[in-house]
Coordinates of C-alpha atoms in Angstrom, one line a residue:
Chain A
X2 CA -0.1 0.1 0.1
X3 CA 2.6 2.3 0.8
X4 CA 4.6 1.6 -2.3
X5 CA 1.3 2.0 -4.4
X6 CA 1.2 5.6 -2.6
X7 CA 4.5 6.5 -3.1
X8 CA 4.7 5.6 -6.8
X9 CA 1.7 7.5 -7.2
X10 CA 3.1 10.5 -5.8
X11 CA 6.0 10.1 -7.6
X12 CA 3.8 10.1 -10.9
X13 CA 2.3 13.0 -10.0
X14 CA 5.2 15.0 -9.1
X15 CA 6.7 13.9 -12.6
X16 CA 3.6 15.0 -14.3
X17 CA 3.7 18.3 -12.6
X18 CA 7.2 18.8 -13.7
X19 CA 6.3 18.0 -17.4
X20 CA 3.4 20.1 -17.3
X21 CA 5.5 22.9 -15.9
X22 CA 8.2 22.4 -18.4
X23 CA 5.7 22.5 -21.1
X24 CA 4.1 25.6 -19.7
X25 CA 7.8 27.5 -19.6
X26 CA 8.4 26.4 -23.5
X27 CA 4.9 27.3 -24.6
X28 CA 5.4 30.7 -22.9
X29 CA 9.0 31.2 -24.1
X30 CA 9.2 34.4 -26.5
X31 CA 11.7 34.7 -29.6
X32 CA 14.0 37.1 -28.0
X33 CA 15.3 35.1 -25.0
X34 CA 15.3 32.1 -27.0
X35 CA 17.5 33.6 -29.8
X36 CA 20.0 34.8 -27.3
X37 CA 19.6 31.1 -25.5
X38 CA 20.5 29.8 -29.2
X39 CA 23.2 32.2 -29.7
X40 CA 24.9 31.5 -26.1
X41 CA 24.9 27.7 -27.2
X42 CA 25.9 28.1 -30.7
X43 CA 29.0 30.6 -29.5
X44 CA 29.7 27.9 -26.6
X45 CA 30.0 25.1 -29.0
X46 CA 32.4 27.3 -31.4
X47 CA 34.2 28.1 -28.6
X48 CA 35.2 24.6 -27.4
X49 CA 35.7 23.5 -30.9
X50 CA 38.3 26.6 -31.5
X51 CA 40.1 25.9 -28.0
X52 CA 40.3 22.3 -27.9
X53 CA 42.8 21.0 -30.7
X54 CA 41.0 18.9 -34.0
X55 CA 42.5 15.7 -32.8
X56 CA 40.2 16.1 -29.6
X57 CA 37.0 17.5 -31.1
X58 CA 36.8 15.0 -33.3
X59 CA 36.6 12.1 -30.8
X60 CA 33.7 11.3 -28.6
X61 CA 34.7 14.3 -26.5
X62 CA 32.7 15.9 -29.1
X63 CA 29.5 14.9 -27.0
X64 CA 31.0 16.2 -23.9
X65 CA 31.7 19.6 -25.5
X66 CA 27.9 19.6 -26.6
X67 CA 26.7 19.0 -23.2
X68 CA 28.8 21.1 -21.5
X69 CA 27.5 24.1 -24.5
X70 CA 23.9 22.7 -23.6
X71 CA 24.4 23.0 -20.0
X72 CA 25.9 26.6 -20.4
X73 CA 23.0 27.7 -22.2
X74 CA 20.2 26.1 -19.8
X75 CA 21.9 27.4 -16.5
X76 CA 23.3 30.8 -17.5
X77 CA 22.7 32.0 -13.8
X78 CA 24.9 29.7 -12.3
X79 CA 28.5 28.8 -12.3
X80 CA 28.4 26.8 -15.7
X81 CA 29.6 29.9 -17.9
X82 CA 32.6 30.0 -15.4
X83 CA 33.2 26.4 -15.7
X84 CA 32.8 26.6 -19.4
X85 CA 35.4 29.4 -19.7
X86 CA 38.0 27.6 -17.6
X87 CA 37.5 24.1 -19.3
X88 CA 37.9 26.2 -23.0
X89 CA 40.9 27.9 -21.6
X90 CA 42.0 24.7 -20.3
X91 CA 41.7 23.2 -23.4
X92 CA 43.6 26.2 -25.2
X93 CA 46.8 25.6 -23.0
X94 CA 46.8 21.8 -23.3
X95 CA 46.4 22.1 -27.0
X96 CA 49.2 24.6 -27.4
X97 CA 51.5 23.1 -24.7
X98 CA 51.0 19.5 -24.3
X99 CA 49.7 18.5 -27.8
X100 CA 51.4 20.3 -30.1
X101 CA 48.9 22.4 -31.7
X102 CA 50.1 25.8 -33.5
X103 CA 48.8 28.8 -32.0
X104 CA 48.2 31.5 -34.7
X105 CA 46.8 35.0 -34.3
X106 CA 43.5 34.6 -36.1
X107 CA 42.6 31.6 -34.1
X108 CA 43.6 33.5 -30.9
X109 CA 41.5 36.5 -31.9
X110 CA 38.6 34.2 -32.9
X111 CA 38.5 32.5 -29.6
X112 CA 38.9 35.5 -27.6
X113 CA 36.0 36.9 -29.3
X114 CA 33.9 34.0 -28.8
X115 CA 34.7 33.4 -25.2
X116 CA 33.9 36.9 -24.7
X117 CA 30.6 36.3 -26.4
X118 CA 29.6 33.4 -24.4
X119 CA 30.4 35.5 -21.2
X120 CA 28.6 38.3 -22.6
X121 CA 25.5 36.4 -24.0
X122 CA 25.6 34.3 -20.5
X123 CA 25.3 37.5 -18.7
X124 CA 22.2 38.8 -21.1
X125 CA 20.7 35.6 -20.7
X126 CA 21.0 35.5 -17.0
X127 CA 19.1 38.6 -16.7
X128 CA 16.7 38.2 -19.4
X129 CA 13.3 36.5 -18.4
X130 CA 12.4 33.3 -20.6
X131 CA 8.9 34.9 -21.4
X132 CA 10.0 38.5 -21.8
X133 CA 8.8 40.8 -24.5
X134 CA 12.0 42.3 -26.1
X135 CA 11.8 45.5 -27.6
X136 CA 13.3 45.4 -31.0
X137 CA 16.9 47.2 -31.1
X138 CA 17.9 45.6 -27.4
X139 CA 19.6 42.3 -28.7
X140 CA 21.5 44.7 -31.8
X141 CA 22.9 47.4 -29.3
X142 CA 24.0 44.8 -27.0
X143 CA 26.1 42.8 -29.4
X144 CA 27.2 46.0 -31.1
X145 CA 28.9 46.9 -27.6
X146 CA 30.1 43.4 -27.6
X147 CA 31.9 44.1 -31.3
X148 CA 33.2 46.7 -29.7
X149 CA 34.9 45.2 -27.1
X150 CA 35.9 42.3 -29.4
X151 CA 37.4 45.3 -31.9
X152 CA 39.4 46.4 -28.9
X153 CA 40.5 43.3 -28.1
X154 CA 41.9 43.0 -31.6
X155 CA 44.1 46.1 -31.6
X156 CA 45.2 44.8 -28.1
X157 CA 46.2 41.4 -29.8
X158 CA 48.2 43.0 -32.5
X159 CA 50.0 45.3 -29.9
X160 CA 50.9 42.3 -27.5
X161 CA 52.0 40.1 -30.4
X162 CA 54.1 42.5 -32.4
X163 CA 55.6 44.7 -29.7
X164 CA 57.3 42.3 -27.9
X165 CA 59.9 41.8 -31.1
X166 CA 61.0 45.4 -30.4
X167 CA 62.0 45.4 -26.8
X168 CA 64.9 43.6 -25.1
X169 CA 64.3 40.7 -22.5
X170 CA 65.0 43.2 -19.4
X171 CA 62.6 45.6 -20.6
X172 CA 60.1 43.2 -21.0
X173 CA 60.4 41.9 -17.8
X174 CA 60.1 44.9 -15.9
X175 CA 56.6 45.7 -18.0
X176 CA 55.6 42.2 -16.9
X177 CA 56.2 42.7 -13.4
X178 CA 54.3 46.4 -13.6
X179 CA 51.5 44.6 -15.3
X180 CA 51.4 41.8 -12.8
X181 CA 50.8 44.8 -9.9
X182 CA 48.3 46.6 -11.7
X183 CA 46.3 43.6 -12.4
X184 CA 46.9 42.2 -8.8
X185 CA 45.4 45.8 -7.3
X186 CA 42.9 46.1 -10.1
X187 CA 41.4 42.4 -9.2
X188 CA 41.5 43.0 -5.4
X189 CA 39.7 46.0 -5.7
X190 CA 37.0 44.8 -7.9
X191 CA 36.6 41.4 -5.7
X192 CA 36.3 43.5 -2.7
X193 CA 33.2 45.6 -4.1
X194 CA 31.7 42.2 -5.1
X195 CA 32.2 41.2 -1.4
X196 CA 30.5 44.5 -0.5
X197 CA 27.1 43.4 -1.6
Chain B
X26 CA 34.8 82.2 -0.6
X27 CA 32.9 79.6 1.3
X28 CA 30.8 77.2 -1.0
X29 CA 27.0 77.1 0.5
X30 CA 25.5 73.7 0.3
X31 CA 21.8 74.3 -1.4
X32 CA 19.1 74.0 1.0
X33 CA 16.9 72.4 -1.4
X34 CA 17.9 68.9 -2.8
X35 CA 20.0 69.4 -5.9
X36 CA 19.1 68.2 -9.4
X37 CA 19.1 64.7 -8.5
X38 CA 22.7 64.0 -9.9
X39 CA 23.6 60.6 -8.2
X40 CA 27.0 59.5 -6.9
X41 CA 29.7 59.2 -9.0
X42 CA 31.9 56.8 -7.3
X43 CA 31.6 53.0 -8.0
X44 CA 31.3 52.4 -4.6
X45 CA 28.4 54.9 -4.1
X46 CA 26.8 53.6 -7.3
X47 CA 26.9 50.0 -5.6
X48 CA 24.6 50.9 -3.0
X49 CA 22.0 51.1 -5.4
X50 CA 23.4 49.0 -8.1
X51 CA 24.3 45.3 -7.1
X52 CA 27.1 43.5 -9.2
X53 CA 25.7 40.4 -11.1
X54 CA 27.4 36.8 -11.4
X55 CA 28.8 38.2 -14.6
X56 CA 30.7 40.7 -12.7
X57 CA 32.5 38.2 -10.5
X58 CA 33.2 35.9 -13.2
X59 CA 34.7 38.4 -15.3
X60 CA 37.0 39.5 -12.4
X61 CA 38.0 35.8 -11.7
X62 CA 38.6 35.1 -15.4
X63 CA 40.9 38.3 -15.7
X64 CA 42.7 37.5 -12.6
X65 CA 43.3 33.9 -13.4
X66 CA 44.4 34.6 -16.9
X67 CA 46.9 37.4 -16.2
X68 CA 48.2 35.3 -13.4
X69 CA 48.7 32.2 -15.5
X70 CA 50.1 34.5 -18.2
X71 CA 52.7 35.9 -15.9
X72 CA 53.9 32.4 -14.8
X73 CA 53.7 30.9 -18.0
X74 CA 55.1 33.6 -20.1
X75 CA 52.1 33.3 -22.1
X76 CA 51.0 36.5 -24.1
X77 CA 48.0 34.5 -25.8
X78 CA 46.4 34.4 -22.4
X79 CA 46.8 38.5 -22.0
X80 CA 44.6 38.6 -25.2
X81 CA 42.1 36.1 -24.1
X82 CA 42.0 37.9 -20.9
X83 CA 41.7 41.5 -22.8
X84 CA 37.9 41.2 -24.1
X85 CA 36.8 40.4 -20.3
X86 CA 39.2 43.4 -18.8
X87 CA 37.8 45.6 -21.5
X88 CA 34.3 45.1 -21.0
X89 CA 34.1 45.3 -17.6
X90 CA 36.5 48.5 -17.7
X91 CA 34.3 50.1 -20.3
X92 CA 30.9 49.3 -18.3
X93 CA 32.1 50.6 -15.1
X94 CA 33.9 53.7 -16.6
X95 CA 30.4 54.9 -17.6
X96 CA 27.8 53.8 -15.0
X97 CA 24.6 54.6 -14.2
X98 CA 23.9 55.2 -10.4
X99 CA 20.2 56.1 -9.9
X100 CA 17.8 53.7 -10.5
X101 CA 14.9 53.9 -12.9
X102 CA 11.6 55.7 -12.2
X103 CA 8.4 53.9 -12.6
X104 CA 4.7 54.8 -12.9
X105 CA 1.5 53.2 -13.5
X106 CA -1.3 55.0 -15.7
X107 CA -4.9 54.1 -15.5
X108 CA -6.8 55.9 -18.4
X109 CA -10.0 56.1 -16.3
X110 CA -11.1 56.4 -12.6
X111 CA -14.2 54.3 -13.1
X112 CA -15.7 51.8 -15.5
X113 CA -18.5 49.1 -15.8
X114 CA -17.8 45.7 -15.7
X115 CA -16.5 44.4 -19.0
X116 CA -15.7 47.8 -20.1
X117 CA -12.2 48.3 -21.4
X118 CA -9.6 51.1 -20.4
X119 CA -6.2 52.1 -21.5
X120 CA -3.7 51.8 -19.4
X121 CA 0.1 51.9 -19.3
X122 CA 3.4 51.6 -17.4
X123 CA 6.1 54.2 -18.0
X124 CA 9.6 53.7 -16.9
X125 CA 12.3 56.8 -16.9
X126 CA 15.9 57.0 -16.7
X127 CA 16.9 59.8 -14.7
X128 CA 20.6 59.3 -15.0
X129 CA 23.1 60.7 -17.4
X130 CA 24.2 57.3 -18.6
X131 CA 22.2 55.0 -20.7
X132 CA 20.7 51.6 -19.5
X133 CA 21.7 48.5 -21.4
X134 CA 18.0 47.4 -20.9
X135 CA 15.2 47.5 -17.9
X136 CA 13.1 44.6 -17.3
X137 CA 9.8 45.8 -16.5
X138 CA 7.0 43.9 -14.9
X139 CA 3.8 44.6 -13.1
X140 CA 1.0 42.8 -10.9
X141 CA -2.3 42.6 -12.2
X142 CA -5.4 41.9 -10.3
X143 CA -7.2 38.6 -11.2
X144 CA -10.5 40.2 -12.6
X145 CA -8.4 42.7 -15.0
X146 CA -7.6 41.1 -18.0
X147 CA -4.3 42.7 -19.7
X148 CA -3.4 41.0 -22.9
X149 CA 0.4 40.0 -22.7
X150 CA 0.1 42.0 -19.2
X151 CA 1.7 39.2 -17.3
X152 CA 4.8 39.1 -19.3
X153 CA 8.1 41.2 -18.4
X154 CA 8.9 43.8 -20.9
X155 CA 12.2 44.3 -21.7
X156 CA 13.7 47.7 -23.4
X157 CA 16.4 50.3 -23.6
X158 CA 16.0 53.9 -22.0
X159 CA 17.9 56.5 -23.0
X160 CA 19.4 59.5 -20.5
X161 CA 16.5 61.5 -19.5
X162 CA 14.0 59.8 -21.2
X163 CA 11.0 57.6 -20.8
X164 CA 9.6 54.5 -22.2
X165 CA 6.0 54.0 -22.4
X166 CA 4.1 51.1 -22.8
X167 CA 0.5 51.0 -23.8
X168 CA -1.8 48.3 -22.0
X169 CA -5.3 47.7 -22.8
X170 CA -7.1 46.3 -19.8
X171 CA -10.6 44.9 -19.3
X172 CA -12.6 44.7 -16.3
X173 CA -14.0 41.1 -15.6
X174 CA -15.9 42.0 -12.4
X175 CA -16.9 44.7 -10.0
X176 CA -14.5 45.6 -7.4
X177 CA -11.4 47.7 -7.6
X178 CA -9.1 45.6 -9.2
X179 CA -5.2 47.3 -9.5
X180 CA -2.6 47.6 -12.0
X181 CA 0.6 47.3 -10.4
X182 CA 2.8 47.8 -8.5
X183 CA 5.1 48.0 -11.3
X184 CA 8.9 47.0 -10.5
X185 CA 11.7 47.7 -13.2
X186 CA 15.2 46.5 -12.9
X187 CA 18.1 48.2 -15.0
X188 CA 21.0 46.4 -16.2
X189 CA 24.3 48.3 -17.3
X190 CA 27.9 47.5 -17.8
X191 CA 26.8 44.9 -20.3
X192 CA 25.2 42.9 -17.8
X193 CA 27.7 43.3 -14.7
X194 CA 25.7 45.8 -12.6
X195 CA 22.1 45.5 -11.9
X196 CA 20.1 48.0 -10.0
X197 CA 17.9 48.0 -7.2
X198 CA 14.3 47.7 -8.3
X199 CA 12.6 50.8 -9.1
X200 CA 8.8 50.5 -8.0
X201 CA 5.7 52.0 -9.3
X202 CA 2.5 52.5 -6.8
X203 CA -0.3 50.6 -8.2
X204 CA -3.4 52.0 -9.6
X205 CA -6.5 51.0 -9.0
X206 CA -9.8 51.6 -10.8
X207 CA -13.4 51.3 -9.7
X208 CA -15.4 48.5 -11.7
X209 CA -19.1 49.4 -11.0
X210 CA -21.3 46.1 -11.3
X211 CA -23.5 45.8 -14.2
X212 CA -26.8 46.3 -12.3
X213 CA -29.5 43.3 -12.6
X214 CA -32.3 44.5 -14.8
X215 CA -35.0 44.8 -12.1
X216 CA -38.4 46.3 -11.8
X217 CA -41.4 45.7 -9.2
X218 CA -44.9 47.0 -10.0
X219 CA -46.3 46.3 -6.9
X220 CA -46.7 49.3 -4.2
X221 CA -44.5 49.5 -1.0
X222 CA -46.2 48.4 1.8
X223 CA -46.4 51.6 3.8
X224 CA -44.9 54.8 3.1
X225 CA -42.9 57.1 5.3
X226 CA -44.2 60.5 4.2
X227 CA -46.7 62.2 1.9
X228 CA -44.2 63.3 -0.7
X229 CA -42.5 61.0 -3.3
X230 CA -43.7 59.2 -6.3
X231 CA -45.3 56.4 -5.0
X232 CA -48.6 55.4 -5.4
X233 CA -49.7 54.3 -2.0
X234 CA -52.8 52.2 -0.8
X235 CA -54.3 55.3 1.2
X236 CA -56.3 58.1 -0.5
X237 CA -55.2 61.4 -0.6
X238 CA -53.4 64.0 -2.9
X239 CA -51.7 62.2 -5.9
X240 CA -51.9 61.6 -9.4
X241 CA -53.0 57.8 -9.5
X242 CA -56.9 57.7 -9.7
X243 CA -58.6 55.8 -7.3
X244 CA -61.9 56.0 -8.2
X245 CA -64.9 58.4 -8.0
X246 CA -67.0 59.4 -4.9
X247 CA -69.5 61.8 -3.5
X248 CA -68.2 65.1 -2.9
X249 CA -67.3 65.6 0.8
X250 CA -66.4 68.8 3.0
X251 CA -62.7 69.6 2.4
X252 CA -62.7 68.3 -1.1
X253 CA -60.8 70.6 -3.6
X254 CA -63.2 72.1 -6.3
X255 CA -60.6 71.1 -8.9
X256 CA -61.0 67.5 -8.1
X257 CA -64.4 67.6 -9.1
X258 CA -65.6 65.5 -11.9
X259 CA -68.2 67.6 -13.6
X260 CA -69.1 64.9 -16.0
X261 CA -70.1 62.5 -13.6
X262 CA -71.6 65.5 -11.7
X263 CA -73.7 66.6 -14.1
X264 CA -75.0 62.9 -14.9
X265 CA -76.0 62.0 -11.5
X266 CA -77.0 65.4 -10.5
X267 CA -74.9 65.3 -7.6
X268 CA -71.1 66.4 -6.9
X269 CA -68.9 64.1 -7.3
X270 CA -64.8 64.1 -7.4
X271 CA -62.3 62.3 -8.3
X272 CA -60.6 60.4 -5.9
X273 CA -56.7 60.0 -5.8
X274 CA -54.2 57.4 -4.1
X275 CA -51.5 59.7 -2.3
X276 CA -48.0 59.8 -3.6
X277 CA -45.7 59.1 -1.1
X278 CA -42.0 58.1 -0.8
X279 CA -40.7 54.8 1.1
X280 CA -37.5 53.6 2.5
X281 CA -35.9 50.6 1.2
X282 CA -33.4 49.1 3.3
X283 CA -31.0 46.6 1.6
X284 CA -29.2 44.4 3.9
X285 CA -26.3 42.4 2.4
X286 CA -25.3 39.1 3.9
X287 CA -21.6 38.6 3.6
X288 CA -20.8 36.2 6.1
X289 CA -20.0 33.6 3.2
X290 CA -19.0 33.7 -0.1
X291 CA -20.2 30.5 -1.9
X292 CA -19.8 29.5 -5.7
X293 CA -17.0 30.2 -8.0
X294 CA -17.2 33.6 -9.6
X295 CA -16.7 33.6 -13.3
X296 CA -16.5 37.1 -14.1
X297 CA -19.0 39.1 -16.2
X298 CA -20.6 36.4 -18.6
X299 CA -19.6 33.6 -16.3
X300 CA -20.8 32.0 -13.1
X301 CA -21.9 33.6 -10.4
X302 CA -20.9 33.5 -6.9
X303 CA -23.0 34.7 -4.1
X304 CA -21.2 37.9 -3.6
X305 CA -21.8 38.5 -7.3
X306 CA -25.6 37.8 -7.0
X307 CA -25.7 39.9 -4.0
X308 CA -24.1 42.9 -5.3
X309 CA -25.5 43.1 -8.6
X310 CA -29.2 42.5 -7.3
X311 CA -28.8 45.1 -4.8
X312 CA -27.6 47.6 -7.6
X313 CA -30.5 46.5 -9.3
X314 CA -32.9 47.1 -6.6
X315 CA -31.3 50.6 -5.5
X316 CA -31.3 52.0 -9.1
X317 CA -35.0 51.0 -9.3
X318 CA -36.1 52.3 -6.0
X319 CA -34.0 55.7 -6.4
X320 CA -35.4 56.1 -9.5
X321 CA -38.8 56.1 -8.3
X322 CA -37.6 58.6 -6.0
X323 CA -37.5 56.4 -2.8
X324 CA -34.6 56.6 -0.3
X325 CA -32.5 53.5 -0.2
X326 CA -29.9 52.5 2.7
X327 CA -27.8 49.8 2.7
X328 CA -25.9 47.4 5.3
X329 CA -23.6 44.9 5.3
X330 CA -24.6 42.0 7.6
X331 CA -21.0 40.8 8.6
X332 CA -18.3 41.6 11.3
X333 CA -17.7 45.2 9.7
X334 CA -21.2 46.2 10.0
X335 CA -20.8 48.7 7.1
X336 CA -23.6 51.0 6.5
X337 CA -24.7 53.6 4.0
X338 CA -27.5 55.9 5.4
X339 CA -30.8 56.1 3.5
X340 CA -30.7 58.7 0.6
X341 CA -32.3 59.4 -2.7
X342 CA -31.6 61.0 -6.0
X343 CA -28.9 60.3 -8.9
X344 CA -25.9 61.2 -6.4
X345 CA -26.9 58.9 -4.0
X346 CA -27.2 55.9 -6.5
X347 CA -23.4 56.9 -7.4
X348 CA -22.7 56.6 -3.7
X349 CA -24.5 53.1 -3.8
X350 CA -22.3 51.8 -6.3
X351 CA -19.1 53.2 -4.6
X352 CA -20.2 51.5 -1.3
X353 CA -21.0 48.1 -3.1
X354 CA -17.5 47.9 -4.4
X355 CA -16.3 47.6 -0.6
X356 CA -18.4 44.5 -0.2
X357 CA -16.1 41.2 0.8
X358 CA -16.8 38.2 2.4
X359 CA -16.3 38.3 6.3
X360 CA -13.8 36.1 7.8
X361 CA -15.1 32.7 9.4
X362 CA -14.1 33.5 12.7
X363 CA -15.9 36.8 13.3
X364 CA -19.2 37.6 14.9
X365 CA -21.6 40.1 13.8
X366 CA -22.2 42.3 16.7
X367 CA -25.9 42.0 17.4
X368 CA -26.4 45.7 18.6
X369 CA -25.5 46.7 15.0
X370 CA -28.3 44.7 13.2
X371 CA -31.1 45.1 15.6
X372 CA -34.6 46.2 14.6
X373 CA -34.2 49.4 16.1
X374 CA -31.5 50.6 13.5
X375 CA -34.2 50.4 10.8
X376 CA -37.5 52.7 10.3
X377 CA -40.5 51.1 11.2
X378 CA -42.0 52.1 7.9
X379 CA -39.3 50.9 5.9
X380 CA -39.1 47.9 3.5
X381 CA -36.0 45.2 4.7
X382 CA -34.8 43.6 1.6
X383 CA -32.2 41.0 3.0
X384 CA -30.1 39.5 0.2
X385 CA -28.6 36.4 1.8
X386 CA -27.7 32.5 0.7
X387 CA -29.1 31.7 4.1
X388 CA -25.8 29.3 4.7
X389 CA -25.8 30.6 8.6
X390 CA -28.1 30.1 11.0
X391 CA -27.1 33.4 12.3
X392 CA -28.5 35.3 9.2
X393 CA -32.3 33.5 9.9
X394 CA -31.9 34.6 13.5
X395 CA -31.3 38.2 12.3
X396 CA -34.2 38.0 10.0
X397 CA -36.8 36.7 12.5
X398 CA -35.7 39.7 14.5
X399 CA -36.6 42.1 12.3
X400 CA -40.0 40.2 11.3
X401 CA -40.9 39.8 15.1
X402 CA -40.6 43.6 15.6
X403 CA -43.0 44.3 12.8
X404 CA -40.7 45.4 10.2
X405 CA -41.6 44.2 6.7
X406 CA -39.0 41.9 5.7
X407 CA -38.5 40.0 2.1
X408 CA -35.6 37.7 1.4
X409 CA -33.7 37.0 -1.7
X410 CA -32.0 34.0 -1.8
X411 CA -28.6 34.4 -3.6
X412 CA -27.6 30.9 -3.4
X413 CA -26.3 29.8 -6.7
X414 CA -28.8 26.9 -7.8
X415 CA -26.1 25.0 -9.6
X416 CA -23.3 25.3 -6.7
X417 CA -21.2 22.2 -6.8
X418 CA -21.1 20.5 -3.6
X419 CA -17.7 18.5 -2.5
X420 CA -17.9 15.0 -3.1
X421 CA -15.6 13.2 -1.0
X422 CA -17.2 9.9 0.1
X423 CA -20.1 7.8 -0.1
X424 CA -21.6 9.6 2.2
X425 CA -21.1 13.0 0.8
X426 CA -24.3 12.8 -1.3
X427 CA -26.4 12.0 1.7
X428 CA -24.9 14.5 3.7
X429 CA -25.7 17.1 1.1
X430 CA -29.3 16.2 0.7
X431 CA -29.6 16.6 4.2
X432 CA -27.8 19.9 4.1
X433 CA -30.4 21.0 1.3
X434 CA -33.4 19.7 3.7
X435 CA -32.3 21.5 6.4
X436 CA -31.8 24.9 4.0
X437 CA -35.3 24.6 3.1
X438 CA -36.7 23.7 6.7
X439 CA -35.0 27.3 7.4
X440 CA -36.9 28.8 4.7
X441 CA -40.3 27.6 5.4
X442 CA -39.6 28.8 9.1
X443 CA -39.2 32.2 7.8
X444 CA -41.8 32.1 5.7
X445 CA -44.1 31.0 8.7
X446 CA -42.6 34.3 10.6
X447 CA -44.2 36.2 7.7
X448 CA -41.0 36.7 5.7
X449 CA -41.1 35.3 2.2
X450 CA -38.2 34.4 0.6
X451 CA -37.6 34.3 -3.3
X452 CA -34.8 33.3 -5.4
X453 CA -33.1 36.3 -7.2
X454 CA -34.6 36.0 -11.1
X455 CA -34.1 39.9 -12.2
X456 CA -37.5 41.6 -13.2
X457 CA -40.5 40.9 -11.2
X458 CA -38.7 39.2 -8.7
X459 CA -40.1 40.9 -5.4
X460 CA -43.7 41.5 -7.3
X461 CA -45.2 38.5 -5.8
X462 CA -43.6 38.7 -2.0
X463 CA -44.2 42.8 -2.3
X464 CA -48.1 41.8 -2.4
X465 CA -47.9 39.5 0.2
X466 CA -46.2 42.1 2.4
X467 CA -48.5 44.8 1.4
X468 CA -51.6 42.6 2.1
X469 CA -50.1 42.0 5.7
X470 CA -49.4 45.5 6.3
X471 CA -52.9 46.5 5.5
X472 CA -54.4 43.8 7.4
X473 CA -55.9 44.6 10.5
X474 CA -53.6 43.7 13.5
X475 CA -54.7 42.1 17.0
X476 CA -53.6 44.6 19.7
X477 CA -53.4 43.9 23.6
X478 CA -54.8 46.5 25.6

């Protein structure tokens, strides 16, 4: 008797969960859906760019697919952060351990796509799934992301070309100064985050 | 030179420092993510001597820096508009939400939501709206609302969260106060041809059963001292060779007291065009009866039989009709744990000449006792049964059907007991509902009564 009640209870909960999911899917509007799809595509592309082709063309691709899907489904949680570390880890592993060659275009593409994942995850996190989005909101958002990517391209050119003209000693001093600035900035921002 | 601080608040320029701005704006998880990614990538770049990691970290750093460099510091201002102060049931009204950006920096986007009363149908009103708002401007959202039931439904409060710095900062909610609209009930059509049992004065438009000055012809009779000359019926007088006068019934006003039993709500309201609950029938019928008698020049008072004991004094005229409608909007079912104060509902609260109409579902024995007290005190009481005929009864077992039948029998018994006390009870059926029972009450009022000496 108790088992039957338990099964009945589980069935009821499952049915309620399915109904809720169907209701949410029906209420989903095109704007947020577009953002989520864009997030998924960018996340999958980022993993393909980050990891060497030898890894991508294995069953690991299904893991990439799942990771991109999870990032799309849960943009508010730690999934986007986890995704970014896995992608960067793949880039490091590919270039350091698996002998992949890094070129400027590939690096820029990866930087742009990873930032797009971060940016779209931030948008998806604040955008309700059933929201009516005014025309122009998404285009303006993507325009700002494009501006950031453009600035990154300039920096990338600078970072790749300029060290060739500098001596090793100057490069070390600049690196140490950059590290100090970076540490101060991160500490300041982290303190602001903790204040909330 | 001393710089004086202005006595009045300034132009509302918000705090410009990030720490101050963050009092009203919170960093999102994306902010923490950007900080973490930049920190880890740069540290790794330094340790491994990898410039490519700096390039990977660059967009995150640029995005955060650009966003925080020009950041808003003030939260959005939200307001709710309603196109009218009152409408009738099923009426439509233009409504709107407005969200303004008082800052000097554009919001990336604003997520605007509003609460809506259940009986106010607003197409797509339950969805959040996302838009951008330029500095110093406002974005308006036009809505169209339809009121589905009497009452005071509200649109709002509306809440808006602004997002800035490419999703790194989110504002505290800006809220707009709710706006209520009075939705007057559609009055059930009601007419009563029969006269009032007893009038309170010799003015008014009611034809009474008593002879006197009035416009309603009662018959022709012999001239008697005191009759006015202009009442002489010359045609009959010439034919009979004796003076005859046209006798009329006096015109009188009367007082109608509507007692609304709100001890219990029953049935499920479907709004306009849908099923009716007890309160729906009560309010719409009361509005119809009040409109009818006020239109005829009578005075109408209302009384809520519940723990609140709300009362509307007797009055007449069109203005009083609007007051009645306003008063009816406040009708709500009393909580089960409250007892109506006996002193507030005694016969002494009602004029002895008034017609007392009790709108009740007769679900509580206290209502029957209250009606019986009025009847015993000699008031003219008429009951209107407001219980829906198709009210669903809970079926939770084999005994439920029998219990329901017993309950119905008990209620029928109460109705019959009230009739024995001289209180006719009829189901509400719109026009002519009260004609039969008013005739009975008038007959009883004019009947000789035994008086103890």
